[in-house]
């Protein structure tokens, strides 16, 4: 088994509609760290979901706000295990999302 540290999402600007921020490939992926930053001048609400392969999207964070020039380290994603085809979705107009973790094969 090989374990490789990876930048799962090097950086994506979110919109007001949910978009896929990461889709797990073959093997198992573990999210080790994540951050949402708000570079805007106003508070922004965000939502985070997980969609297991072949399943429906489930709310991990139904709604939370990040103040202007603030961050959220998303403790809900700490050590989250993703299998092939699992997708993380997020929305938050103007927020920036970065994810890192490990891929195991």
Coordinates of C-alpha atoms in Angstrom, one line a residue:
X1 CA 0.0 0.0 0.0
X2 CA 1.3 3.4 -0.9
X3 CA 0.3 6.6 1.0
X4 CA 0.9 9.9 -0.8
X5 CA 0.4 13.4 0.6
X6 CA -1.6 15.4 -1.9
X7 CA -3.1 18.8 -2.6
X8 CA -6.7 17.6 -3.1
X9 CA -8.0 21.0 -4.1
X10 CA -5.2 23.6 -4.6
X11 CA -7.7 26.4 -4.6
X12 CA -11.1 27.1 -6.1
X13 CA -13.3 30.2 -5.9
X14 CA -16.9 29.2 -4.9
X15 CA -20.1 30.6 -6.2
X16 CA -23.6 30.9 -4.8
X17 CA -24.5 27.5 -6.3
X18 CA -23.0 24.2 -5.0
X19 CA -20.1 23.0 -7.1
X20 CA -17.8 20.0 -6.8
X21 CA -14.6 21.0 -4.9
X22 CA -13.2 17.5 -4.9
X23 CA -14.0 14.1 -6.5
X24 CA -12.2 11.1 -5.1
X25 CA -10.3 8.9 -7.6
X26 CA -9.3 5.2 -7.3
X27 CA -8.4 3.9 -3.9
X28 CA -9.1 5.7 -0.6
X29 CA -8.5 9.4 0.1
X30 CA -8.3 11.0 3.6
X31 CA -8.9 14.8 4.0
X32 CA -6.3 16.0 6.6
X33 CA -6.7 19.8 6.4
X34 CA -9.1 22.2 4.8
X35 CA -9.7 26.0 4.8
X36 CA -12.3 28.3 3.5
X37 CA -11.2 31.9 3.3
X38 CA -13.3 35.0 2.7
X39 CA -11.3 37.7 0.9
X40 CA -14.5 39.8 0.4
X41 CA -15.6 42.9 2.3
X42 CA -18.7 41.3 3.8
X43 CA -19.7 38.1 5.6
X44 CA -20.5 35.2 3.4
X45 CA -22.6 32.1 4.2
X46 CA -21.4 28.8 2.9
X47 CA -22.7 25.2 2.7
X48 CA -20.8 22.0 2.5
X49 CA -22.1 18.6 1.3
X50 CA -20.8 15.1 0.7
X51 CA -22.2 12.8 -2.0
X52 CA -21.1 9.2 -1.6
X53 CA -20.7 7.4 -4.9
X54 CA -24.1 6.6 -6.3
X55 CA -25.9 8.3 -3.4
X56 CA -27.6 11.6 -2.6
X57 CA -25.9 14.7 -1.4
X58 CA -25.9 15.0 2.4
X59 CA -25.3 18.2 4.4
X60 CA -22.1 18.3 6.4
X61 CA -22.4 22.0 7.1
X62 CA -26.0 23.2 6.3
X63 CA -25.1 26.9 6.7
X64 CA -22.4 28.9 8.5
X65 CA -21.0 32.4 7.8
X66 CA -17.4 33.6 7.5
X67 CA -16.8 37.2 8.4
X68 CA -15.0 39.5 5.9
X69 CA -11.3 38.7 5.7
X70 CA -11.9 35.6 7.9
X71 CA -11.3 31.9 7.6
X72 CA -13.0 28.6 8.6
X73 CA -10.8 25.5 9.1
X74 CA -13.8 23.1 8.5
X75 CA -13.3 20.7 11.4
X76 CA -16.1 18.6 9.9
X77 CA -13.7 17.4 7.2
X78 CA -10.8 16.4 9.6
X79 CA -9.8 12.8 8.8
X80 CA -12.9 12.4 6.5
X81 CA -12.5 9.2 4.5
X82 CA -13.5 9.3 0.8
X83 CA -13.8 6.3 -1.5
X84 CA -13.7 6.3 -5.3
X85 CA -16.4 8.5 -6.8
X86 CA -17.3 10.3 -3.5
X87 CA -17.7 14.1 -4.1
X88 CA -17.4 17.1 -1.8
X89 CA -19.7 20.0 -2.8
X90 CA -19.7 23.5 -1.5
X91 CA -21.2 27.0 -2.1
X92 CA -20.3 30.4 -0.8
X93 CA -20.2 33.3 -3.2
X94 CA -16.6 34.6 -3.4
X95 CA -15.1 32.2 -0.8
X96 CA -11.8 30.3 -1.6
X97 CA -11.6 26.6 -0.8
X98 CA -8.3 24.6 -0.3
X99 CA -8.0 20.9 0.7
X100 CA -5.1 18.7 1.4
X101 CA -4.8 15.1 2.5
X102 CA -3.6 11.6 1.6
X103 CA -4.3 9.2 -1.2
X104 CA -3.9 5.5 -0.5
X105 CA -3.7 2.8 -3.1

